Each structure stands twice: as structure tokens, then as C-alpha cells.
mmCIF file of C-alpha atoms and ligand atoms in Angstrom:
data_model
loop_
_atom_site.group_PDB
_atom_site.id
_atom_site.type_symbol
_atom_site.label_atom_id
_atom_site.label_comp_id
_atom_site.label_asym_id
_atom_site.label_seq_id
_atom_site.Cartn_x
_atom_site.Cartn_y
_atom_site.Cartn_z
ATOM 1 C CA MET Y 26 -77.441 -128.269 -71.783
ATOM 2 C CA ASN Y 27 -75.680 -124.527 -71.762
ATOM 3 C CA ASN Y 28 -78.199 -121.937 -70.675
ATOM 4 C CA PRO Y 29 -76.424 -118.162 -70.656
ATOM 5 C CA ASN Y 30 -79.473 -116.968 -69.868
ATOM 6 C CA ALA Y 31 -79.861 -118.777 -66.147
ATOM 7 C CA GLU Y 32 -80.234 -116.548 -63.668
ATOM 8 C CA ASN Y 33 -78.579 -118.750 -60.903
ATOM 9 C CA PHE Y 34 -75.756 -120.262 -63.150
ATOM 10 C CA LEU Y 35 -74.328 -122.556 -60.155
ATOM 11 C CA GLU Y 36 -76.448 -123.719 -57.502
ATOM 12 C CA ILE Y 37 -75.318 -125.759 -54.560
ATOM 13 C CA ARG Y 38 -78.310 -127.719 -52.588
ATOM 14 C CA GLY Y 39 -77.636 -129.441 -49.281
ATOM 15 C CA LEU Y 40 -74.130 -129.596 -49.829
ATOM 16 C CA LYS Y 41 -71.947 -131.363 -46.984
ATOM 17 C CA LYS Y 42 -68.322 -132.353 -46.905
ATOM 18 C CA TYR Y 43 -67.421 -134.831 -43.753
ATOM 19 C CA PHE Y 44 -64.029 -136.330 -43.044
ATOM 20 C CA GLU Y 45 -63.076 -139.386 -40.911
ATOM 21 C CA ALA Y 46 -61.339 -138.520 -37.868
ATOM 22 C CA GLY Y 47 -60.558 -141.880 -36.464
ATOM 23 C CA ASN Y 48 -62.142 -143.428 -33.409
ATOM 24 C CA SER Y 49 -63.012 -141.524 -30.513
ATOM 25 C CA THR Y 50 -61.068 -143.185 -28.252
ATOM 26 C CA LEU Y 51 -58.278 -146.145 -28.259
ATOM 27 C CA PHE Y 52 -60.614 -149.017 -27.821
ATOM 28 C CA SER Y 53 -63.782 -147.753 -29.437
ATOM 29 C CA ARG Y 54 -65.157 -148.525 -32.891
ATOM 30 C CA GLU Y 55 -67.165 -145.554 -33.316
ATOM 31 C CA THR Y 56 -65.443 -143.214 -35.821
ATOM 32 C CA ARG Y 57 -65.819 -139.699 -35.391
ATOM 33 C CA GLN Y 58 -66.460 -137.097 -38.083
ATOM 34 C CA ILE Y 59 -65.383 -133.807 -38.965
ATOM 35 C CA HIS Y 60 -68.462 -131.901 -40.362
ATOM 36 C CA ALA Y 61 -66.446 -129.258 -42.265
ATOM 37 C CA VAL Y 62 -69.167 -128.745 -44.999
ATOM 38 C CA ASP Y 63 -72.395 -129.099 -43.068
ATOM 39 C CA ASP Y 64 -75.847 -128.546 -45.473
ATOM 40 C CA VAL Y 65 -74.806 -125.718 -47.586
ATOM 41 C CA ASN Y 66 -77.310 -124.058 -50.078
ATOM 42 C CA LEU Y 67 -76.167 -121.039 -52.081
ATOM 43 C CA THR Y 68 -76.694 -119.847 -55.541
ATOM 44 C CA LEU Y 69 -74.442 -117.806 -57.821
ATOM 45 C CA ARG Y 70 -75.560 -115.485 -60.815
ATOM 46 C CA ARG Y 71 -73.536 -114.919 -63.832
ATOM 47 C CA SER Y 72 -70.854 -112.028 -63.043
ATOM 48 C CA GLU Y 73 -71.627 -112.110 -59.330
ATOM 49 C CA VAL Y 74 -69.362 -111.756 -56.707
ATOM 50 C CA ILE Y 75 -70.214 -113.220 -53.219
ATOM 51 C CA ALA Y 76 -68.082 -112.608 -50.563
ATOM 52 C CA LEU Y 77 -67.874 -116.102 -48.312
ATOM 53 C CA VAL Y 78 -66.843 -114.922 -44.794
ATOM 54 C CA GLY Y 79 -66.037 -116.709 -41.742
ATOM 55 C CA GLU Y 80 -63.480 -117.232 -39.309
ATOM 56 C CA SER Y 81 -60.754 -119.778 -40.010
ATOM 57 C CA GLY Y 82 -61.881 -123.709 -40.057
ATOM 58 C CA CYS Y 83 -65.246 -122.619 -40.646
ATOM 59 C CA GLY Y 84 -65.241 -124.653 -43.692
ATOM 60 C CA LYS Y 85 -65.160 -122.061 -46.410
ATOM 61 C CA SER Y 86 -62.326 -123.395 -48.271
ATOM 62 C CA THR Y 87 -63.497 -126.810 -48.145
ATOM 63 C CA LEU Y 88 -66.345 -125.326 -50.024
ATOM 64 C CA GLY Y 89 -64.212 -123.854 -52.276
ATOM 65 C CA LEU Y 90 -62.542 -127.334 -52.944
ATOM 66 C CA LEU Y 91 -65.576 -129.137 -53.356
ATOM 67 C CA LEU Y 92 -66.933 -126.841 -56.032
ATOM 68 C CA MET Y 93 -63.490 -127.465 -57.773
ATOM 69 C CA GLY Y 94 -64.143 -131.011 -57.533
ATOM 70 C CA LEU Y 95 -60.726 -131.253 -55.633
ATOM 71 C CA GLU Y 96 -62.868 -133.032 -52.442
ATOM 72 C CA ASP Y 97 -65.863 -135.332 -53.222
ATOM 73 C CA PRO Y 98 -68.939 -134.312 -51.556
ATOM 74 C CA THR Y 99 -70.356 -136.665 -48.836
ATOM 75 C CA ALA Y 100 -74.059 -135.662 -49.862
ATOM 76 C CA GLY Y 101 -75.858 -132.727 -51.878
ATOM 77 C CA THR Y 102 -75.608 -131.748 -55.426
ATOM 78 C CA VAL Y 103 -74.032 -128.691 -57.515
ATOM 79 C CA THR Y 104 -75.638 -127.444 -60.657
ATOM 80 C CA PHE Y 105 -73.433 -125.386 -62.751
ATOM 81 C CA GLU Y 106 -75.513 -124.293 -66.377
ATOM 82 C CA ASP Y 107 -78.115 -126.855 -65.797
ATOM 83 C CA GLN Y 108 -75.396 -129.548 -65.405
ATOM 84 C CA ASP Y 109 -74.907 -131.429 -62.104
ATOM 85 C CA ILE Y 110 -71.490 -131.493 -62.071
ATOM 86 C CA THR Y 111 -71.325 -133.339 -58.217
ATOM 87 C CA HIS Y 112 -69.698 -136.432 -59.124
ATOM 88 C CA LEU Y 113 -67.656 -136.086 -62.569
ATOM 89 C CA ASN Y 114 -65.019 -138.310 -64.058
ATOM 90 C CA ASP Y 115 -61.755 -137.172 -64.609
ATOM 91 C CA THR Y 116 -62.419 -135.948 -68.322
ATOM 92 C CA GLN Y 117 -65.339 -134.249 -67.408
ATOM 93 C CA ARG Y 118 -64.183 -132.469 -64.326
ATOM 94 C CA LYS Y 119 -60.813 -131.465 -66.578
ATOM 95 C CA GLY Y 120 -63.723 -129.669 -69.079
ATOM 96 C CA LEU Y 121 -65.241 -128.090 -66.256
ATOM 97 C CA ARG Y 122 -61.776 -126.665 -65.219
ATOM 98 C CA ARG Y 123 -62.087 -124.663 -68.022
ATOM 99 C CA LYS Y 124 -64.873 -122.998 -66.597
ATOM 100 C CA ILE Y 125 -64.055 -122.747 -62.957
ATOM 101 C CA GLN Y 126 -60.762 -121.747 -61.819
ATOM 102 C CA MET Y 127 -59.394 -121.262 -58.466
ATOM 103 C CA VAL Y 128 -57.097 -118.655 -57.098
ATOM 104 C CA PHE Y 129 -54.897 -119.573 -53.820
ATOM 105 C CA GLN Y 130 -53.889 -117.588 -51.158
ATOM 106 C CA ASP Y 131 -50.297 -117.849 -51.632
ATOM 107 C CA PRO Y 132 -48.734 -116.910 -54.393
ATOM 108 C CA TYR Y 133 -45.634 -117.891 -53.674
ATOM 109 C CA GLU Y 134 -46.360 -121.530 -53.382
ATOM 110 C CA SER Y 135 -48.848 -121.598 -56.434
ATOM 111 C CA LEU Y 136 -46.087 -120.395 -58.776
ATOM 112 C CA ASN Y 137 -43.174 -123.391 -59.679
ATOM 113 C CA PRO Y 138 -40.020 -121.050 -59.341
ATOM 114 C CA THR Y 139 -38.063 -122.824 -62.129
ATOM 115 C CA GLN Y 140 -40.250 -121.672 -64.894
ATOM 116 C CA THR Y 141 -40.682 -118.330 -66.075
ATOM 117 C CA ILE Y 142 -43.702 -116.478 -66.675
ATOM 118 C CA ALA Y 143 -44.439 -116.814 -69.939
ATOM 119 C CA GLU Y 144 -44.156 -120.947 -69.281
ATOM 120 C CA ILE Y 145 -46.409 -120.799 -66.068
ATOM 121 C CA VAL Y 146 -49.226 -118.666 -67.830
ATOM 122 C CA THR Y 147 -49.279 -120.860 -70.947
ATOM 123 C CA GLU Y 148 -49.140 -124.267 -69.040
ATOM 124 C CA PRO Y 149 -52.819 -124.458 -68.590
ATOM 125 C CA LEU Y 150 -53.305 -123.816 -72.488
ATOM 126 C CA LEU Y 151 -50.981 -126.823 -73.058
ATOM 127 C CA VAL Y 152 -52.924 -128.911 -70.568
ATOM 128 C CA HIS Y 153 -56.049 -128.166 -72.602
ATOM 129 C CA GLY Y 154 -54.737 -128.412 -75.758
ATOM 130 C CA ILE Y 155 -55.589 -124.893 -76.758
ATOM 131 C CA GLY Y 156 -54.405 -122.865 -79.094
ATOM 132 C CA GLU Y 157 -53.591 -119.284 -80.134
ATOM 133 C CA ARG Y 158 -51.328 -119.178 -77.356
ATOM 134 C CA GLU Y 159 -49.198 -116.329 -77.555
ATOM 135 C CA GLU Y 160 -52.198 -114.288 -77.825
ATOM 136 C CA ARG Y 161 -54.204 -115.547 -75.228
ATOM 137 C CA VAL Y 162 -51.367 -115.501 -72.712
ATOM 138 C CA LYS Y 163 -50.326 -111.584 -73.550
ATOM 139 C CA LYS Y 164 -54.049 -110.998 -73.481
ATOM 140 C CA ALA Y 165 -54.496 -112.738 -69.702
ATOM 141 C CA MET Y 166 -51.439 -110.997 -68.220
ATOM 142 C CA GLU Y 167 -52.067 -107.554 -69.699
ATOM 143 C CA ASP Y 168 -56.096 -107.982 -68.315
ATOM 144 C CA ALA Y 169 -54.501 -109.126 -65.036
ATOM 145 C CA GLY Y 170 -52.442 -105.695 -64.910
ATOM 146 C CA LEU Y 171 -48.978 -107.009 -65.891
ATOM 147 C CA LYS Y 172 -48.331 -104.513 -68.767
ATOM 148 C CA PRO Y 173 -47.058 -104.457 -71.383
ATOM 149 C CA ALA Y 174 -46.893 -108.515 -70.871
ATOM 150 C CA GLU Y 175 -43.195 -108.175 -72.794
ATOM 151 C CA VAL Y 176 -41.858 -106.851 -69.882
ATOM 152 C CA TYR Y 177 -42.581 -110.238 -67.776
ATOM 153 C CA LEU Y 178 -42.734 -112.911 -70.119
ATOM 154 C CA GLY Y 179 -39.122 -114.092 -69.358
ATOM 155 C CA ARG Y 180 -38.824 -113.160 -65.828
ATOM 156 C CA TYR Y 181 -38.968 -115.980 -62.946
ATOM 157 C CA PRO Y 182 -41.403 -115.384 -59.824
ATOM 158 C CA HIS Y 183 -38.857 -114.583 -57.567
ATOM 159 C CA GLU Y 184 -37.782 -111.323 -59.953
ATOM 160 C CA LEU Y 185 -41.592 -110.103 -59.120
ATOM 161 C CA SER Y 186 -42.661 -108.715 -55.949
ATOM 162 C CA GLY Y 187 -45.812 -110.216 -54.039
ATOM 163 C CA GLY Y 188 -48.592 -108.282 -55.898
ATOM 164 C CA GLN Y 189 -47.246 -108.896 -59.263
ATOM 165 C CA ARG Y 190 -46.899 -113.044 -58.405
ATOM 166 C CA GLN Y 191 -50.435 -112.674 -57.435
ATOM 167 C CA ARG Y 192 -51.283 -111.027 -60.827
ATOM 168 C CA VAL Y 193 -49.249 -113.806 -62.409
ATOM 169 C CA VAL Y 194 -51.726 -116.547 -60.490
ATOM 170 C CA ILE Y 195 -54.294 -114.789 -61.563
ATOM 171 C CA ALA Y 196 -53.246 -114.287 -65.372
ATOM 172 C CA ALA Y 197 -52.978 -118.272 -65.236
ATOM 173 C CA ALA Y 198 -56.581 -118.415 -64.330
ATOM 174 C CA LEU Y 199 -57.768 -115.714 -66.796
ATOM 175 C CA VAL Y 200 -56.319 -117.650 -69.897
ATOM 176 C CA LEU Y 201 -58.926 -120.406 -69.919
ATOM 177 C CA GLU Y 202 -61.325 -117.674 -69.854
ATOM 178 C CA PRO Y 203 -63.277 -119.135 -67.013
ATOM 179 C CA GLU Y 204 -66.794 -118.035 -65.968
ATOM 180 C CA ILE Y 205 -66.310 -118.189 -62.514
ATOM 181 C CA ILE Y 206 -62.908 -117.744 -60.508
ATOM 182 C CA ILE Y 207 -63.084 -119.101 -56.647
ATOM 183 C CA ALA Y 208 -60.440 -116.863 -54.843
ATOM 184 C CA ASP Y 209 -59.364 -118.351 -51.859
ATOM 185 C CA GLU Y 210 -57.948 -115.595 -49.283
ATOM 186 C CA PRO Y 211 -56.382 -113.858 -52.452
ATOM 187 C CA VAL Y 212 -55.027 -110.764 -50.393
ATOM 188 C CA SER Y 213 -54.172 -112.182 -47.117
ATOM 189 C CA MET Y 214 -50.310 -112.797 -47.835
ATOM 190 C CA LEU Y 215 -50.204 -109.618 -49.735
ATOM 191 C CA ASP Y 216 -49.196 -106.084 -47.745
ATOM 192 C CA VAL Y 217 -52.033 -103.818 -47.143
ATOM 193 C CA SER Y 218 -50.543 -101.578 -49.514
ATOM 194 C CA ILE Y 219 -51.186 -103.984 -52.486
ATOM 195 C CA ARG Y 220 -54.652 -105.792 -51.173
ATOM 196 C CA ALA Y 221 -56.783 -103.222 -52.436
ATOM 197 C CA GLU Y 222 -55.070 -103.527 -56.207
ATOM 198 C CA VAL Y 223 -55.864 -106.792 -56.464
ATOM 199 C CA ILE Y 224 -59.050 -106.635 -55.490
ATOM 200 C CA ASN Y 225 -59.922 -103.520 -57.450
ATOM 201 C CA LEU Y 226 -58.455 -106.004 -60.293
ATOM 202 C CA LEU Y 227 -60.838 -108.843 -59.391
ATOM 203 C CA ALA Y 228 -63.463 -106.269 -59.597
ATOM 204 C CA ASP Y 229 -63.074 -105.236 -62.944
ATOM 205 C CA LEU Y 230 -62.415 -108.580 -64.324
ATOM 206 C CA ARG Y 231 -66.151 -109.249 -63.264
ATOM 207 C CA ILE Y 232 -67.005 -106.192 -65.332
ATOM 208 C CA SER Y 233 -64.757 -106.526 -68.474
ATOM 209 C CA ARG Y 234 -65.123 -110.550 -68.593
ATOM 210 C CA GLN Y 235 -68.383 -111.156 -66.956
ATOM 211 C CA ILE Y 236 -66.724 -113.373 -64.288
ATOM 212 C CA ALA Y 237 -68.340 -114.590 -61.347
ATOM 213 C CA VAL Y 238 -66.497 -114.570 -58.318
ATOM 214 C CA ILE Y 239 -66.586 -116.338 -54.904
ATOM 215 C CA PHE Y 240 -64.576 -114.331 -52.631
ATOM 216 C CA ILE Y 241 -63.589 -116.424 -49.669
ATOM 217 C CA THR Y 242 -62.321 -114.252 -46.679
ATOM 218 C CA HIS Y 243 -61.994 -114.346 -43.081
ATOM 219 C CA ASP Y 244 -61.985 -110.604 -43.199
ATOM 220 C CA LEU Y 245 -65.736 -108.998 -43.768
ATOM 221 C CA GLY Y 246 -63.806 -105.575 -43.866
ATOM 222 C CA SER Y 247 -61.922 -106.178 -46.941
ATOM 223 C CA VAL Y 248 -65.495 -107.319 -49.037
ATOM 224 C CA GLY Y 249 -67.710 -104.076 -48.328
ATOM 225 C CA PHE Y 250 -67.408 -102.623 -51.670
ATOM 226 C CA PHE Y 251 -66.666 -105.129 -53.777
ATOM 227 C CA ALA Y 252 -68.964 -107.757 -53.206
ATOM 228 C CA ASP Y 253 -72.758 -107.827 -54.499
ATOM 229 C CA ARG Y 254 -73.662 -110.467 -51.826
ATOM 230 C CA VAL Y 255 -72.339 -111.684 -48.526
ATOM 231 C CA ALA Y 256 -72.530 -115.548 -47.364
ATOM 232 C CA VAL Y 257 -71.621 -115.565 -43.590
ATOM 233 C CA MET Y 258 -70.682 -119.348 -42.853
ATOM 234 C CA TYR Y 259 -69.968 -120.763 -39.124
ATOM 235 C CA LEU Y 260 -68.863 -123.916 -38.178
ATOM 236 C CA GLY Y 261 -69.855 -125.777 -42.019
ATOM 237 C CA ARG Y 262 -73.280 -123.808 -42.489
ATOM 238 C CA ILE Y 263 -74.478 -120.253 -43.808
ATOM 239 C CA VAL Y 264 -75.814 -118.613 -40.881
ATOM 240 C CA GLU Y 265 -76.627 -115.209 -43.386
ATOM 241 C CA VAL Y 266 -76.792 -114.329 -46.448
ATOM 242 C CA GLY Y 267 -77.807 -110.813 -48.450
ATOM 243 C CA THR Y 268 -77.107 -108.295 -50.089
ATOM 244 C CA MET Y 269 -73.981 -106.282 -49.457
ATOM 245 C CA LEU Y 270 -75.939 -103.458 -47.857
ATOM 246 C CA ASP Y 271 -78.524 -106.006 -46.297
ATOM 247 C CA VAL Y 272 -75.397 -107.913 -44.304
ATOM 248 C CA LEU Y 273 -73.670 -104.446 -43.405
ATOM 249 C CA GLU Y 274 -76.006 -102.627 -42.516
ATOM 250 C CA LYS Y 275 -78.871 -104.892 -41.280
ATOM 251 C CA PRO Y 276 -77.189 -107.895 -40.026
ATOM 252 C CA GLN Y 277 -79.622 -110.508 -38.198
ATOM 253 C CA HIS Y 278 -77.903 -113.048 -36.964
ATOM 254 C CA PRO Y 279 -75.561 -112.358 -33.768
ATOM 255 C CA TYR Y 280 -72.216 -114.016 -35.234
ATOM 256 C CA THR Y 281 -72.146 -111.511 -38.217
ATOM 257 C CA LYS Y 282 -72.798 -108.845 -35.724
ATOM 258 C CA ALA Y 283 -69.908 -109.685 -33.763
ATOM 259 C CA LEU Y 284 -67.603 -109.995 -36.822
ATOM 260 C CA LEU Y 285 -68.643 -106.332 -38.098
ATOM 261 C CA SER Y 286 -68.194 -105.011 -34.776
ATOM 262 C CA VAL Y 287 -64.908 -105.542 -35.142
ATOM 263 C CA ILE Y 288 -63.946 -103.953 -38.005
ATOM 264 C CA PRO Y 289 -62.907 -100.322 -38.079
ATOM 265 C CA VAL Y 290 -65.418 -98.605 -40.184
ATOM 266 C CA PRO Y 291 -64.611 -94.868 -41.042
ATOM 267 C CA ASN Y 292 -68.547 -94.538 -41.945
ATOM 268 C CA PRO Y 293 -70.436 -93.817 -38.493
ATOM 269 C CA ARG Y 294 -73.834 -95.748 -40.222
ATOM 270 C CA LEU Y 295 -71.840 -98.878 -40.525
ATOM 271 C CA ARG Y 296 -70.373 -98.637 -37.197
ATOM 272 C CA HIS Y 297 -71.471 -101.529 -34.307
ATOM 273 C CA GLU Y 298 -70.834 -101.697 -30.828
ATOM 274 C CA ARG Y 299 -67.950 -103.982 -30.386
ATOM 275 C CA ILE Y 300 -69.111 -107.550 -29.528
ATOM 276 C CA ILE Y 301 -66.226 -110.065 -28.155
ATOM 277 C CA LEU Y 302 -67.120 -113.600 -28.628
ATOM 278 C CA GLN Y 303 -66.234 -115.642 -25.885
ATOM 279 C CA GLY Y 304 -64.385 -119.059 -26.274
ATOM 280 C CA GLU Y 305 -62.948 -120.607 -29.679
ATOM 281 C CA THR Y 306 -64.714 -121.897 -32.552
ATOM 282 C CA PRO Y 307 -65.781 -125.190 -31.379
ATOM 283 C CA ASN Y 308 -63.974 -128.375 -32.627
ATOM 284 C CA PRO Y 309 -66.535 -129.724 -36.072
ATOM 285 C CA ILE Y 310 -65.882 -133.138 -34.311
ATOM 286 C CA ASN Y 311 -68.348 -131.978 -31.727
ATOM 287 C CA VAL Y 312 -70.840 -129.666 -33.223
ATOM 288 C CA PRO Y 313 -72.710 -128.511 -30.216
ATOM 289 C CA SER Y 314 -76.631 -129.525 -30.414
ATOM 290 C CA GLY Y 315 -79.226 -126.992 -31.186
ATOM 291 C CA CYS Y 316 -78.025 -124.212 -32.779
ATOM 292 C CA ARG Y 317 -73.995 -124.354 -33.380
ATOM 293 C CA PHE Y 318 -73.598 -120.905 -32.196
ATOM 294 C CA HIS Y 319 -74.820 -121.046 -28.933
ATOM 295 C CA PRO Y 320 -71.541 -121.878 -26.662
ATOM 296 C CA ARG Y 321 -70.307 -118.319 -27.594
ATOM 297 C CA CYS Y 322 -73.895 -116.239 -28.509
ATOM 298 C CA PRO Y 323 -74.118 -113.467 -26.583
ATOM 299 C CA ALA Y 324 -78.110 -113.915 -27.121
ATOM 300 C CA ALA Y 325 -78.747 -117.359 -26.550
ATOM 301 C CA PHE Y 326 -81.451 -118.359 -24.539
ATOM 302 C CA ASP Y 327 -82.368 -121.804 -23.317
ATOM 303 C CA THR Y 328 -84.195 -123.452 -26.552
ATOM 304 C CA CYS Y 329 -81.102 -122.289 -28.347
ATOM 305 C CA LYS Y 330 -79.438 -125.386 -26.818
ATOM 306 C CA LEU Y 331 -82.063 -127.405 -28.195
ATOM 307 C CA SER Y 332 -83.466 -126.120 -31.454
ATOM 308 C CA ASP Y 333 -81.154 -126.123 -34.885
ATOM 309 C CA PRO Y 334 -82.547 -122.830 -36.203
ATOM 310 C CA PRO Y 335 -84.267 -122.907 -39.749
ATOM 311 C CA MET Y 336 -82.835 -120.093 -42.141
ATOM 312 C CA THR Y 337 -85.581 -117.816 -42.232
ATOM 313 C CA THR Y 338 -86.301 -115.352 -45.048
ATOM 314 C CA LEU Y 339 -86.268 -111.547 -43.913
ATOM 315 C CA THR Y 340 -86.804 -110.117 -47.388
ATOM 316 C CA LYS Y 341 -86.526 -111.189 -50.905
ATOM 317 C CA THR Y 342 -82.346 -110.901 -50.600
ATOM 318 C CA HIS Y 343 -82.063 -111.621 -47.350
ATOM 319 C CA GLN Y 344 -82.024 -114.806 -45.033
ATOM 320 C CA ALA Y 345 -80.430 -115.604 -41.488
ATOM 321 C CA ALA Y 346 -80.675 -118.887 -39.190
ATOM 322 C CA CYS Y 347 -81.288 -117.876 -35.630
ATOM 323 C CA LEU Y 348 -84.143 -118.545 -33.286
ATOM 324 C CA LEU Y 349 -84.887 -114.849 -32.833
ATOM 325 C CA VAL Y 350 -85.006 -113.867 -36.462
ATOM 326 C CA ALA Y 351 -87.310 -116.803 -36.688
ATOM 327 C CA GLY Y 352 -89.328 -115.334 -33.616
ATOM 328 C CA SER Y 353 -88.848 -118.740 -31.381
ATOM 329 C CA LYS Y 354 -88.180 -117.070 -28.320
HETATM 330 FE FE1 SF4 M 149 -77.509 -116.887 -31.006
HETATM 331 FE FE2 SF4 M 149 -79.719 -118.501 -30.157
HETATM 332 FE FE3 SF4 M 149 -80.019 -117.256 -32.489
HETATM 333 FE FE4 SF4 M 149 -78.256 -119.506 -32.108
HETATM 334 S S1 SF4 M 149 -80.361 -119.297 -31.983
HETATM 335 S S2 SF4 M 149 -77.534 -117.090 -32.818
HETATM 336 S S3 SF4 M 149 -77.545 -119.080 -30.045
HETATM 337 S S4 SF4 M 149 -79.963 -116.427 -30.184
#
């Protein structure tokens, strides 16, 4: 069952999550659906870092919850180490949690203010009935940068800084020795000065503990040096995926180009002409026809309203879903 040599040890195929959104009008029986995640395909390799990037509401956090089993998919499959984990019962799901852990955006909300740091980091071990707790807790805390662990064990969350609290959240994830961490906007609530520290910590952990990371962020600028690959999401779908250099140096999708164009970049080689997108992200209940980006796309042409662009392979590592890339103009 477990194949440690599997290159793609997490595989997502045709994953969809639609939420019911009530009737379209007061007197209508037609039920509307929110297309939060809409036919996502993605693979993750062992100890790889993938940045999942897009505006808020694009479905990237829902995708994280689906991978954790905190939401049930509407369609599609997720395979982890050759095991189909799309629909698991509670016992199987609990076993999986040891291997896939999530770090949420807000360290203030993630921590119980009435528990000491020792209690918070020990709790996952108690839930999973794992022994040698003291040793594991200290190692997880020190690997998360809370050194020496003894200084922090008896403290409460309110006695720590924002960065230290996020390190406690990461320690509580590490204590189960996971193989994947899904980090959902892990630095967006932190001061700018602390963000780099937490990103550096995650970068160190993927090397020292061989952990793969799915780094969910709205800020393409925060992933530059850290991610191996970048997947750009728009309105529930991945529209471009490639190595970090593919996407940052040779973006192909007009949406990726727009995201990149507003990032302040010191390196002139990576600087792009500023593109201001018109309008808001469309409502995921009314997904536009054809290419879902066409109402905001500065490069749109007539066919874009009619034809949904396929994901086109540009190189072995780089794909994008745009009719211009597919040569359909
Ligand atoms: Fe823009 Fe058309 Fe490409 Fe969609 S298919 S991204 S609307 S050019």
C-alpha cells in the first residue's frame, strides 16, 4: 500500500466541490450551486513545495479542506501513497491526519487560550494514543524554532508574540511527524518582519523532515524563493502550473501575468508591465461561459466567451489553460 518511492505521492484528479446556495429566486425551485472547486488536477511529490496562489474566494482554501477530509468532494479522486483517500470513514480519516496536517491562517484562533503550550502541543499525541510524548513535544517545538523548549512549555498563548504563536501551531502539526503540511495563508496575519522567518522555517522543515508543503496564499510575491512549483487558481480552477521559474519568468496565462505585474520586484529580469484587472472576481454561482476569466481578461477575443480552454502543455513542467496558449485564435 505504502510506496515510499512514489514520485507523485499525492494525486488530485478531477476534484470538484459544489455547495448548495438555495433557490435562484423566492418562487423558483431551481437550486443554485457555488462552484468552489471545479475540476482540479494536481500532483505533489515527496518533500515538494507547491504554492497554490489566487485571489480570495478562488477556492484554494476549500481545496485544502478537501485534502484534509474536512469537506466531502462532489466528484473526483484524491490518492495518497497509492491509497484512494477521497471518501474515508472516521477511523481511516483519523489515521490520515497523522500524515497530512494543516496550519491555518490565524494563530490566535488556532490556539486554546486556557491551555499551556505543553498541553497544546501534546494534545495531538493524546488524540492518536502515541507514547514518548515529552521527547516528541520538545523535538517538535525546537524544530519549529521554539528553543529551548523548556522556556515555552509552561506559558500560555497570550504570553507569546504572533510569530511565536504560529511556531506553536506548526509544532502541534509537526508532533505527529506528518508527510504533508497544508499551510493556509500561514503568514498573512503576521507582521511583515516575521513573515520571512516563518517561511524560512517551512523551507527548513521540508529539508530536515522531508515534508511536502502546499502553501496556500493570495500573495504570489511571498512564494518566490520558497516554492518548487506554483499553481495559479482562478474561480475554482487551476489556470497555470509550472516550476517557480516557469511561472515567475515566463507566465503564459493573462491572469498570472496580472498577478505578477503588481508585485514589487527588485530584480529587473522578473519585472512585468503593470496590469490592472477590471471588475471583481465573478460570483462562483454564475461562472462565466467559455473561459471563466473572459469578463476581466485584457487579451480576450470573441471565441473566449464560447470556448472553455483546455490545459495546454507548454513544456514538460509548464501548463496553462488559455486559448492563446492553445493556439485557438
Ligand atoms: Fe483571456 Fe481568452 Fe485566454 Fe481566457 S482564453 S485567458 S479570456 S485570452
